[in-house]
Coordinates of C-alpha atoms and ligand atoms in Angstrom, one line a residue:
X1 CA 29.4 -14.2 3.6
X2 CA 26.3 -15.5 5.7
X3 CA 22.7 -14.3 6.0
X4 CA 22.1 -14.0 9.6
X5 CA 18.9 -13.6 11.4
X6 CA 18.5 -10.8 14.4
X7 CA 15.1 -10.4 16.2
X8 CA 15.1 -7.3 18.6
X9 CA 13.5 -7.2 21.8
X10 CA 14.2 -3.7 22.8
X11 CA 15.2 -0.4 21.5
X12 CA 18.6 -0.5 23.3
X13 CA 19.4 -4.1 21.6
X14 CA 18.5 -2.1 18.2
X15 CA 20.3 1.0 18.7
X16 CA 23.6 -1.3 19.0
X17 CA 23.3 -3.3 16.3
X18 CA 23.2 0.0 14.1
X19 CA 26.3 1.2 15.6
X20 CA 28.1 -1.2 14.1
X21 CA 26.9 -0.5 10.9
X22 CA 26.4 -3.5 9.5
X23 CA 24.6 -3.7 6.1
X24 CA 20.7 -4.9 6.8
X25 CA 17.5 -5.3 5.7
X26 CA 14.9 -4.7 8.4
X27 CA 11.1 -6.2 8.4
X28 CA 8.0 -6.0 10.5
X29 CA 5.2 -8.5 10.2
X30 CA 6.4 -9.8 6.6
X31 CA 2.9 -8.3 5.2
X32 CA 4.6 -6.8 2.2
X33 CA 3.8 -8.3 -1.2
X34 CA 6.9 -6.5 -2.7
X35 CA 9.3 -8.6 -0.8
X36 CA 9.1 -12.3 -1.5
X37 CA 10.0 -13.3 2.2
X38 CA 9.9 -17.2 1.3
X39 CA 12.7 -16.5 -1.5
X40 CA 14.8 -13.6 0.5
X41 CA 18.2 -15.1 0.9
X42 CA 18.0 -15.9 -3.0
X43 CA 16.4 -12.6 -4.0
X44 CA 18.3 -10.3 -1.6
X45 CA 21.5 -9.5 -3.9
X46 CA 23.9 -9.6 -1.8
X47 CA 28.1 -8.8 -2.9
X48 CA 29.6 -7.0 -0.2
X49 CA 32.2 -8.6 2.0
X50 CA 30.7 -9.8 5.6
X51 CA 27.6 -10.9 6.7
X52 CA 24.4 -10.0 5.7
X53 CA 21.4 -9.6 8.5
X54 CA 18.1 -10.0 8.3
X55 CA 16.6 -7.8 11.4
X56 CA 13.0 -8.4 12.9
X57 CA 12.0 -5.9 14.3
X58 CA 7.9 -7.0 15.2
X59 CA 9.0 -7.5 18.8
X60 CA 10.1 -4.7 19.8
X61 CA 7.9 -3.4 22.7
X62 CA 4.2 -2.2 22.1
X63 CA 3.4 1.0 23.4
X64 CA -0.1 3.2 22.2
X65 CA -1.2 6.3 23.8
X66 CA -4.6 8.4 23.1
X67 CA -3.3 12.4 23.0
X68 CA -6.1 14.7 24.4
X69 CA -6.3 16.3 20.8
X70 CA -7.3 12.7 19.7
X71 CA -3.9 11.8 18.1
X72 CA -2.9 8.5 18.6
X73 CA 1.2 7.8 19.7
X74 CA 2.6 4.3 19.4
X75 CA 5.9 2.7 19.4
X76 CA 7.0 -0.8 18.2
X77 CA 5.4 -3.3 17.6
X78 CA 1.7 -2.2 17.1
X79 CA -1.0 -3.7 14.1
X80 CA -3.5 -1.6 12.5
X81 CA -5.3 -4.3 14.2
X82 CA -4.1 -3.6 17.5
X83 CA -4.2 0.1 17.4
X84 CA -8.2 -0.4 15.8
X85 CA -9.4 -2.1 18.8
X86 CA -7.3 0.1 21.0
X87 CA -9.3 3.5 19.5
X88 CA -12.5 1.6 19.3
X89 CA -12.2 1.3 23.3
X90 CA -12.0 5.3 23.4
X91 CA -14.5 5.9 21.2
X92 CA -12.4 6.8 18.2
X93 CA -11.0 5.1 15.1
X94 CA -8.5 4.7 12.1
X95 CA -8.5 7.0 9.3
X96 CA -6.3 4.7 7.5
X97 CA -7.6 0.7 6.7
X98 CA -5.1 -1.3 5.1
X99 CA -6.7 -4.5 4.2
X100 CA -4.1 -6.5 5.8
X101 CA -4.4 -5.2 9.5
X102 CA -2.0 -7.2 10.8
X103 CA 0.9 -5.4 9.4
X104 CA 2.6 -2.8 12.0
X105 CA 1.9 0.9 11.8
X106 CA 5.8 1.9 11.7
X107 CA 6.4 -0.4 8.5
X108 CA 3.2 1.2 7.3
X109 CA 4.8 4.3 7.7
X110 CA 8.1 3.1 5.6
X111 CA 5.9 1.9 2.7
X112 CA 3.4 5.0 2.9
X113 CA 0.5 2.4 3.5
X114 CA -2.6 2.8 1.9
X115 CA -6.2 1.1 2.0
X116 CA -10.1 1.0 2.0
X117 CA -10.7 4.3 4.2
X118 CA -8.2 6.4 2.2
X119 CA -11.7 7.2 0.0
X120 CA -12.7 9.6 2.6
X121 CA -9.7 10.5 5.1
X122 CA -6.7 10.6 2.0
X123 CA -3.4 9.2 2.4
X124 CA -1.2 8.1 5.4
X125 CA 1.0 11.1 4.9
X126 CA -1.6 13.5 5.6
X127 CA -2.4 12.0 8.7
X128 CA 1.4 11.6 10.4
X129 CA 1.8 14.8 12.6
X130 CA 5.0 13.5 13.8
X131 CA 7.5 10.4 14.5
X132 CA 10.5 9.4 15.5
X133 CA 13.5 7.8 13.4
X134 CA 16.7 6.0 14.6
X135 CA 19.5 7.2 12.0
X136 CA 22.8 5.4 10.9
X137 CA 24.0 6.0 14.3
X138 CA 21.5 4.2 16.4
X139 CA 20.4 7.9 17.3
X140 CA 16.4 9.0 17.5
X141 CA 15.4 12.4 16.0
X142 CA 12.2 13.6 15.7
X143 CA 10.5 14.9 12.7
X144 CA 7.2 17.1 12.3
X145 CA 5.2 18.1 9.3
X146 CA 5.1 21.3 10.1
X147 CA 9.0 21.5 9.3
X148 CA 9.9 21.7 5.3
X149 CA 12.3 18.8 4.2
X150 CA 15.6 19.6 4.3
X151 CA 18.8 18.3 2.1
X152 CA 22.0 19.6 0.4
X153 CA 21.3 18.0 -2.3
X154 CA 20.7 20.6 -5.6
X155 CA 18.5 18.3 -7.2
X156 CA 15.6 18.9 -4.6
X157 CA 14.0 21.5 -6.2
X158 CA 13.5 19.7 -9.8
X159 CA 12.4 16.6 -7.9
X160 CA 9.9 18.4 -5.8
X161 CA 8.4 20.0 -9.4
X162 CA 8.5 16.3 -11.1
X163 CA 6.4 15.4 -7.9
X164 CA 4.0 18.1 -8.2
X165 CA 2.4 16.2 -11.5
X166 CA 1.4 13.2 -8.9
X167 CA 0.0 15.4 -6.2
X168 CA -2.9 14.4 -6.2
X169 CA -2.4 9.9 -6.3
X170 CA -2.0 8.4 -2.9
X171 CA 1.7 7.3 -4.2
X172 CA 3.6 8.8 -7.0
X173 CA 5.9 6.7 -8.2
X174 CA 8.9 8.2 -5.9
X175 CA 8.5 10.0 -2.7
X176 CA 7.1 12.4 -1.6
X177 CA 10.1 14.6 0.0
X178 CA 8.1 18.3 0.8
X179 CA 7.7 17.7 4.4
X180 CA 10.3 16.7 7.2
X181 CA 8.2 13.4 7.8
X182 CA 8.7 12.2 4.1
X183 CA 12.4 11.4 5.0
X184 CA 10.7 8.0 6.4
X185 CA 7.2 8.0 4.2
X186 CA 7.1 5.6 2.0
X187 CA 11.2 5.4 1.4
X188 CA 10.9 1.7 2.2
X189 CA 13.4 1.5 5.5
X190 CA 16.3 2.8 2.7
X191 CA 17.5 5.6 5.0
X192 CA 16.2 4.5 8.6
X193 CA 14.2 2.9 11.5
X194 CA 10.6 4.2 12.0
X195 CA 10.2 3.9 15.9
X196 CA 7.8 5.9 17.0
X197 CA 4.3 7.8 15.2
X198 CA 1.9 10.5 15.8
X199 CA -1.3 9.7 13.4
X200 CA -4.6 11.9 13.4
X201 CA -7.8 9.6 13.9
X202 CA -11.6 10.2 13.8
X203 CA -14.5 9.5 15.6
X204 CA -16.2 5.7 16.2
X205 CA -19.0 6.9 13.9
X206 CA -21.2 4.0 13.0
X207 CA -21.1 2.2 10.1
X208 CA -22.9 0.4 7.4
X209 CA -21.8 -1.7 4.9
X210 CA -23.5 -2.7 1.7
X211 CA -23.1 -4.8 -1.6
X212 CA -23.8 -4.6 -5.3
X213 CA -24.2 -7.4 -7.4
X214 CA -22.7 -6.4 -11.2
X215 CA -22.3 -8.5 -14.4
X216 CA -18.8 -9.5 -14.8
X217 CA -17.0 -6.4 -15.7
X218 CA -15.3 -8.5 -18.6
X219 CA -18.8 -8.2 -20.1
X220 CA -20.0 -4.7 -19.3
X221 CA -18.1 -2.6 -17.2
X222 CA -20.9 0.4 -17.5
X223 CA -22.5 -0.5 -14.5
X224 CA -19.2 -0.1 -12.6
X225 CA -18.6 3.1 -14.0
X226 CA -21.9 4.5 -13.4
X227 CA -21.6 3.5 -9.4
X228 CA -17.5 5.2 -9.3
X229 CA -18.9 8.3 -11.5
X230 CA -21.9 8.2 -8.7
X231 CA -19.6 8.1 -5.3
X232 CA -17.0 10.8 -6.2
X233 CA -19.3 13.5 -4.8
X234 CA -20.0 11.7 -1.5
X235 CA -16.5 11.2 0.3
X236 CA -18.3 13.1 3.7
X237 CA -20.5 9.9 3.7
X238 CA -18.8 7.3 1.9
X239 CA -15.9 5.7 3.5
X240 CA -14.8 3.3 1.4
X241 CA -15.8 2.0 -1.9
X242 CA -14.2 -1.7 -2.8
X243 CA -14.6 -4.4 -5.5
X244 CA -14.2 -8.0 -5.7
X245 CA -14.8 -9.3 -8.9
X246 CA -16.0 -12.5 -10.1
X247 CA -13.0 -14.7 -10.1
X248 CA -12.1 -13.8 -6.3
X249 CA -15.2 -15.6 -5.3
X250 CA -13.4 -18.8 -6.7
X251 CA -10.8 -18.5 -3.9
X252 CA -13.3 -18.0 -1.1
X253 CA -14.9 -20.9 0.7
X254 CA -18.8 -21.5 -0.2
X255 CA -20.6 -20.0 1.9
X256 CA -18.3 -17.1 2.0
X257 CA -18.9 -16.5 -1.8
X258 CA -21.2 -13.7 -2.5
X259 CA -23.5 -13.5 -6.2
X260 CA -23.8 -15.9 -9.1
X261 CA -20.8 -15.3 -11.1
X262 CA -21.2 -11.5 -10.4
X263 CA -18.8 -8.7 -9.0
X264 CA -19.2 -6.8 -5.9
X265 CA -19.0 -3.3 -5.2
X266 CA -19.0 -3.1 -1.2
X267 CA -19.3 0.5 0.1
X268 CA -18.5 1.6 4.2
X269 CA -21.6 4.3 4.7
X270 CA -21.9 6.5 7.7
X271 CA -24.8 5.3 9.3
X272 CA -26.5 8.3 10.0
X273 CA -26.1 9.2 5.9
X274 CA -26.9 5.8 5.0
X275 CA -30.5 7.4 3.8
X276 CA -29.6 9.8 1.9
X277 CA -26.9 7.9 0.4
X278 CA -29.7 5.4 -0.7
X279 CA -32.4 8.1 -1.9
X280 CA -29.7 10.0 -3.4
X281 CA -27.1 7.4 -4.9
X282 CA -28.5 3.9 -5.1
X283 CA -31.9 4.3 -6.3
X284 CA -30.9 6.7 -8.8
X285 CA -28.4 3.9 -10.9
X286 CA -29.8 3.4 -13.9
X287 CA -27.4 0.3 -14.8
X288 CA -27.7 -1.6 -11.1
X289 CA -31.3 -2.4 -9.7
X290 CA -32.1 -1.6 -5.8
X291 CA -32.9 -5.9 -6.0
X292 CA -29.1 -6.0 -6.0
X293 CA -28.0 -4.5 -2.8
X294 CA -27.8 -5.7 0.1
X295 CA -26.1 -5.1 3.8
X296 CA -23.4 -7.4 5.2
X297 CA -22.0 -7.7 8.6
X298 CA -19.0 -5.3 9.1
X299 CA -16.5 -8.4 10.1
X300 CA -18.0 -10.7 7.2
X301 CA -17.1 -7.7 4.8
X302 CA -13.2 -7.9 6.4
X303 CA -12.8 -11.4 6.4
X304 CA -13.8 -11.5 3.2
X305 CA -12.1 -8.5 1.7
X306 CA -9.0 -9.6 3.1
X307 CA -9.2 -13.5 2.5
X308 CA -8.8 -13.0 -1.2
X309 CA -5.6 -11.5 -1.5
X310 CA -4.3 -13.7 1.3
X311 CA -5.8 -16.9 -0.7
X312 CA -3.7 -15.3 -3.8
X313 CA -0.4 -15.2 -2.4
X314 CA -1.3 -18.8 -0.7
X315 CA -2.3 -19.9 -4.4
X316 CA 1.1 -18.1 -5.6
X317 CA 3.4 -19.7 -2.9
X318 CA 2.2 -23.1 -3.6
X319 CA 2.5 -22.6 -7.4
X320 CA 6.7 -21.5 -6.8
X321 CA 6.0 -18.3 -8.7
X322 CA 6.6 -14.4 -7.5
X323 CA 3.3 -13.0 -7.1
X324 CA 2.7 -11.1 -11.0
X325 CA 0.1 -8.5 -9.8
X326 CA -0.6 -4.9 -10.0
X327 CA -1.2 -1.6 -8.0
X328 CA -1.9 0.9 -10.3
X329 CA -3.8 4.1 -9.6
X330 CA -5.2 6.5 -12.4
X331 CA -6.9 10.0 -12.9
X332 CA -11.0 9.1 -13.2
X333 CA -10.6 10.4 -16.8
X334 CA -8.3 7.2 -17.3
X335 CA -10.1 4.5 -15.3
X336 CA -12.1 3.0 -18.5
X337 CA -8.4 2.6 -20.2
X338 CA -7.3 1.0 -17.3
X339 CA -10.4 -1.8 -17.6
X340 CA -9.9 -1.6 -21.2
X341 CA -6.2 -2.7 -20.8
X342 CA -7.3 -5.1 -18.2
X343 CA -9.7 -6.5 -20.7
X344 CA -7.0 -7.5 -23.0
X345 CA -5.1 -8.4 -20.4
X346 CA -7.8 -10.9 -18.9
X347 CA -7.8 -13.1 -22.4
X348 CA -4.1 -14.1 -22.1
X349 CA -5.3 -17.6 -21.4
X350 CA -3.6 -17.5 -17.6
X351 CA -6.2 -17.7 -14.8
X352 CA -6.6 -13.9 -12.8
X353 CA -9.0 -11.9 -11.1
X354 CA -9.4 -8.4 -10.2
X355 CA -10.0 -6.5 -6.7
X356 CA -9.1 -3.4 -4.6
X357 CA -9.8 0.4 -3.9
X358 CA -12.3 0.9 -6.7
X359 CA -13.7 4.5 -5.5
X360 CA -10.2 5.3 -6.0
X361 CA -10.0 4.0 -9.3
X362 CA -6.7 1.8 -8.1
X363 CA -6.8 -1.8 -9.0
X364 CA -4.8 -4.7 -8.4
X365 CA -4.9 -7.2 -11.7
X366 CA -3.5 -10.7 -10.7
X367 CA -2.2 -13.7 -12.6
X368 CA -2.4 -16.7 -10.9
X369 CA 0.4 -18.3 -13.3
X370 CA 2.0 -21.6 -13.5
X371 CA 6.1 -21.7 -13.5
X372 CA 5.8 -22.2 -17.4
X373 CA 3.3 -19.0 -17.3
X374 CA 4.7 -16.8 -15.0
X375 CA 7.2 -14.8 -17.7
X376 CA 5.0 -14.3 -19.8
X377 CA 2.9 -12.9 -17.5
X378 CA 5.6 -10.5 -16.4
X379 CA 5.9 -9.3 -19.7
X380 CA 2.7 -8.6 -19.7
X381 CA 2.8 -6.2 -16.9
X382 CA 5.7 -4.4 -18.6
X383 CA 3.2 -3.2 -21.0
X384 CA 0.9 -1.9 -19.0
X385 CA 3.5 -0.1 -17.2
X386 CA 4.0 1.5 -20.3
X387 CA 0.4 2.9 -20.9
X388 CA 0.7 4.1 -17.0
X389 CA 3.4 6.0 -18.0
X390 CA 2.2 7.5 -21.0
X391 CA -1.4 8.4 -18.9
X392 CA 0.7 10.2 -15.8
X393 CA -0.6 7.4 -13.5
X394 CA 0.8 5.8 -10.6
X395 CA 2.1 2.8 -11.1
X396 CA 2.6 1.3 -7.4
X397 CA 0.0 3.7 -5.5
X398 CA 0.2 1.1 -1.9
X399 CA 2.6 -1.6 -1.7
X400 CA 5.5 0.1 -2.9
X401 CA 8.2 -1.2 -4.9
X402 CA 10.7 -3.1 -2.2
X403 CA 12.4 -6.4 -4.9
X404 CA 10.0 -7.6 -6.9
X405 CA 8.6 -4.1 -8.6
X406 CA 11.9 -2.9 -9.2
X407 CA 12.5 -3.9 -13.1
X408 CA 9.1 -1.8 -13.8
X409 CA 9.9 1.2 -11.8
X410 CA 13.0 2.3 -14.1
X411 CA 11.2 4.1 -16.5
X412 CA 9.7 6.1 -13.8
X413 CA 12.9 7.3 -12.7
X414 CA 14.8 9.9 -14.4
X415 CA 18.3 11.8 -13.4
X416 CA 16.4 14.1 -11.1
X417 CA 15.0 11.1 -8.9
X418 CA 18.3 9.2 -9.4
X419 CA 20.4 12.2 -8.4
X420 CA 18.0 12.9 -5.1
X421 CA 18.4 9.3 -3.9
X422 CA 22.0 9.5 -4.5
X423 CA 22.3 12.2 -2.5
X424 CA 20.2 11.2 0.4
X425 CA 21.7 7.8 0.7
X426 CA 24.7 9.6 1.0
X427 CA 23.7 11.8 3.8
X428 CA 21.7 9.4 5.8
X429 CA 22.9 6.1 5.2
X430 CA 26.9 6.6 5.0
X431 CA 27.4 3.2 5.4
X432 CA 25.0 1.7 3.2
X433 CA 23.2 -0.8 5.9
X434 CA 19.7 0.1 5.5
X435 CA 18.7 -2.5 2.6
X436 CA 21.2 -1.0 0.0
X437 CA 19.3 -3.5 -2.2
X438 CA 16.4 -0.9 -2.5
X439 CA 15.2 1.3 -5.0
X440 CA 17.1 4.1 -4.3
X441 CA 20.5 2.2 -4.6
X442 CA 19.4 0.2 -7.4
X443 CA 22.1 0.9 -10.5
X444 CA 20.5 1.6 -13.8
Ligands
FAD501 C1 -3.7 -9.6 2.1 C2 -2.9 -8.3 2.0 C3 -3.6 -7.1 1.9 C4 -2.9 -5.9 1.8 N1 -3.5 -4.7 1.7 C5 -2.9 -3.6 1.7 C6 -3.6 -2.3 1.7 O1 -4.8 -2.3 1.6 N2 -2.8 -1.2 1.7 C7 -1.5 -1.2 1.7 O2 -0.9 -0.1 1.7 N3 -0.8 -2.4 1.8 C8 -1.5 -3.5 1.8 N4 -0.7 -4.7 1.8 C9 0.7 -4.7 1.8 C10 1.4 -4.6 3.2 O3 0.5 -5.1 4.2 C11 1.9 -3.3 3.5 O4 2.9 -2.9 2.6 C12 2.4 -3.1 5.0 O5 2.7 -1.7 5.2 C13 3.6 -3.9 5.3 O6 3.7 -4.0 6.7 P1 4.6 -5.1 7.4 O7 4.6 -4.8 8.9 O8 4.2 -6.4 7.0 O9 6.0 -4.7 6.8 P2 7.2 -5.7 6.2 O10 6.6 -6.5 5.1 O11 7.8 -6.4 7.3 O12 8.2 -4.5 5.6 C14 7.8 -3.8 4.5 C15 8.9 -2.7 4.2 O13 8.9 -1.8 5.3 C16 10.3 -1.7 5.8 N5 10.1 -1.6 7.3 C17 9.4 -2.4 8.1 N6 9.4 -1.9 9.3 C18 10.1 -0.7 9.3 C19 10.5 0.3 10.3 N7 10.1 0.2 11.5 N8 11.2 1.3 9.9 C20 11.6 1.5 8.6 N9 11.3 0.5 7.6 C21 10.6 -0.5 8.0 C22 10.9 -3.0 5.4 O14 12.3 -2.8 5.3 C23 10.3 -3.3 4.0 O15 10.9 -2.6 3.0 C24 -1.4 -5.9 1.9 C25 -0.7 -7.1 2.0 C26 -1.5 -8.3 2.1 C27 -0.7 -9.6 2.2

């Protein structure tokens, strides 16, 4: 048995390679921080007889088209990135903002992407009106969401109700499976090949960015609180609502660093609300002072936003050690329990820091661990997993749970989710070659 590398440059060279069946695991732009891509071979369980391939599928031909209804089509190999500065030209623009934009849409689609603009616009699933799938057989079909999800398996109806309970996070900790589209939402490329997408998008409106300067939220968290309690009612205006806190400013060059050992609250205002939002919202904090905001340049916010978690996984990679981080979502009556456990979880002695999709009270905790530290650190994280449990939150709300988040999912997963996988496995990936390492073959 060998691992052997594919890259395909065209649908045709795809569609043959899944004729033949032969077992897989297919990647995009290697973005995903649930799939340790410089360790695959090693963590990529692999027992069956034959080889093994690893498919590349980021060069398959680029294709974007503006829909007069102002839906956006693409095929292949398009980037948030791409398809940004593609809208932009036409006046229009994303709804969804992962912070990594150059990650492809399709995989995006496979790991129900999330990101900064979710605040106002929701989740990616809301905004796929249709796309196209290449099944076990190297055939397309076409799914809408106007079409209910279909299976013969008995346990759809229980799973469906389980769901319900997580309605309302941008990931539960399963899919979604109400809607003919959720076949290939967020199921992780475990039951086929996204090719093509339909996604809504919104106007070019102009923006504003802004910062707050807070005390560490190690310290005093109430500020922080005050400024998510503040934004909830102002989704029409607000885009996004992000934090950085102290400790990520020690993985950014100097004159990228923003405050004095503070954390930062950035928020993405519509310009034309951006008074309001400051005669209404900011002046009115009791806990943060006007002194302490201030406007940044809308590609100095993104390079910055995105350099930290890109600096962790360098930090991580040169260190040898799986990155031991988190992507948990809760209700807002659970978000100070969530800082609380943070808290504790910050005085391990293990250096970390603290960023993400604040307004959304989702938050990824990171241990930058040595070798000797890393375990312990894991450990760690199965505790928390345990209090996300017992508060009905969501413990992987974006990245998804592809290797590496696998041994903290189980407890999520009863016989109902079991059972559905099963059964859809069965039905759409008879011959087991869409990464039958994933969490839907996974035995427990
Ligand atoms: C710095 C940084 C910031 C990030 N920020 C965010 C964020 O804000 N929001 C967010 O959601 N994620 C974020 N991520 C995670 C990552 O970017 C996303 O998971 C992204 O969707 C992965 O895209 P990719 O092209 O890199 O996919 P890959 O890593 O190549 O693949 C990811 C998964 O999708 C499957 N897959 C890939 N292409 C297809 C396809 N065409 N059909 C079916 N299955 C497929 C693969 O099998 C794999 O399971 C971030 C990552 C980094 C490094």
């Amino acid at each position: 048995m060998a691992f052997l590398t594919k890259t395909f440059y065209s649908q045709e060279d795809l569609v043959r390679h899944l004729k033949a069946h032969h077992p897989s695991f297919y990647f995009s732009s290697k973005t995903s921080t649930v799939i340790p891509y410089d360790k695959l071979e090693s963590l990529l369980p692999w027992k069956g007889a034959g080889d093994f391939y690893l498919c590349d599928l980021s060069k398959l031909p680029p294709k974007m088209e503006l829909r007069p209804n102002g839906n956006l089509v693409l095929q292949g190999g398009v980037s948030w990135e791409d398809a940004k500065k593609f809208l932009r030209s036409k006046g229009r623009n994303l709804k969804t903002s992962p912070t990594e934009q150059l990650a492809l849409i399709t995989a995006g689609i496979a790991t129900s992407c999330t990101g900064e603009r979710c605040f106002a616009f929701g989740n990616i699933r809301s905004q796929v009106t249709r796309l196209k799938y290449l099944d076990f057989n190297g055939e397309e079909r076409e799914l809408t969401r106007d079409q209910e999800f279909k299976t013969k398996s008995s346990h759809l109806k229980d799973y469906q109700r389980d769901f319900s309970a997580y309605k309302d996070f941008k990931n539960a900790p399963y899919p979604r499976f109400e809607k003919a589209i959720d076949l290939m939402i967020g199921t992780e490329g475990q039951l086929g090949i996204v090719t093509e997408v339909e996604i809504e998008t919104t106007d070019n409106t102009d923006v504003t960015y802004v910062f707050m300067l807070l005390p560490k939220w190690e310290v005093d968290y109430a500020p922080h609180l005050e400024i998510f309690n503040a934004v909830q009612g102002h989704r029409n205006e607000i885009i996004s609502c992000e934090l950085l806190d102290a400790n990520c400013m020690n993985y950014l060059k100097a004159d990228e660093k923003l405050g004095e050992n503070q954390d930062v609250i950035f928020l993405e205002v519509k310009t034309e609300s951006f008074e309001d939002i400051y005669g209404n919202l900011l002046s009115h904090l009791s806990l943060t002072s006007a002194e302490n905001v201030f406007e940044i340049a809308e590609n100095k916010f993104h390079h910055i936003r995105a350099g930290v978690p890109r600096a962790i996984f360098e930090v991580n990679s040169q260190m040898g050690v799986v990155k031991v981080g988190t992507d948990v979502q809760v209700g807002p009556d659970r978000f100070k329990d969530l800082l609380d456990y943070y808290r504790s979880a910050s005085r391990m002695g293990v250096r970390y820091c603290l960023f993400g999709h604040f307004g959304d009270a989702h938050l990824h905790f990171n241990y930058m661990p040595s070798k000797d530290e890393s375990a312990r650190c894991q450990d760690e994280l199965l505790r928390l997993y345990q209090e996300v449990y017992e508060w009905h939150g969501s413990p992987f709300a974006e990245h998804g749970i592809g290797l590496i988040k696998q041994k903290y999912i189980k407890k999520f997963h009863g016989k109902t989710q079991l059972g559905l996988f099963q059964d859809l496995k069965k039905e759409h990936d008879p011959h087991n070659q869409f990464f039958p390492q994933g969490f839907m073959s996974v035995e427990r």
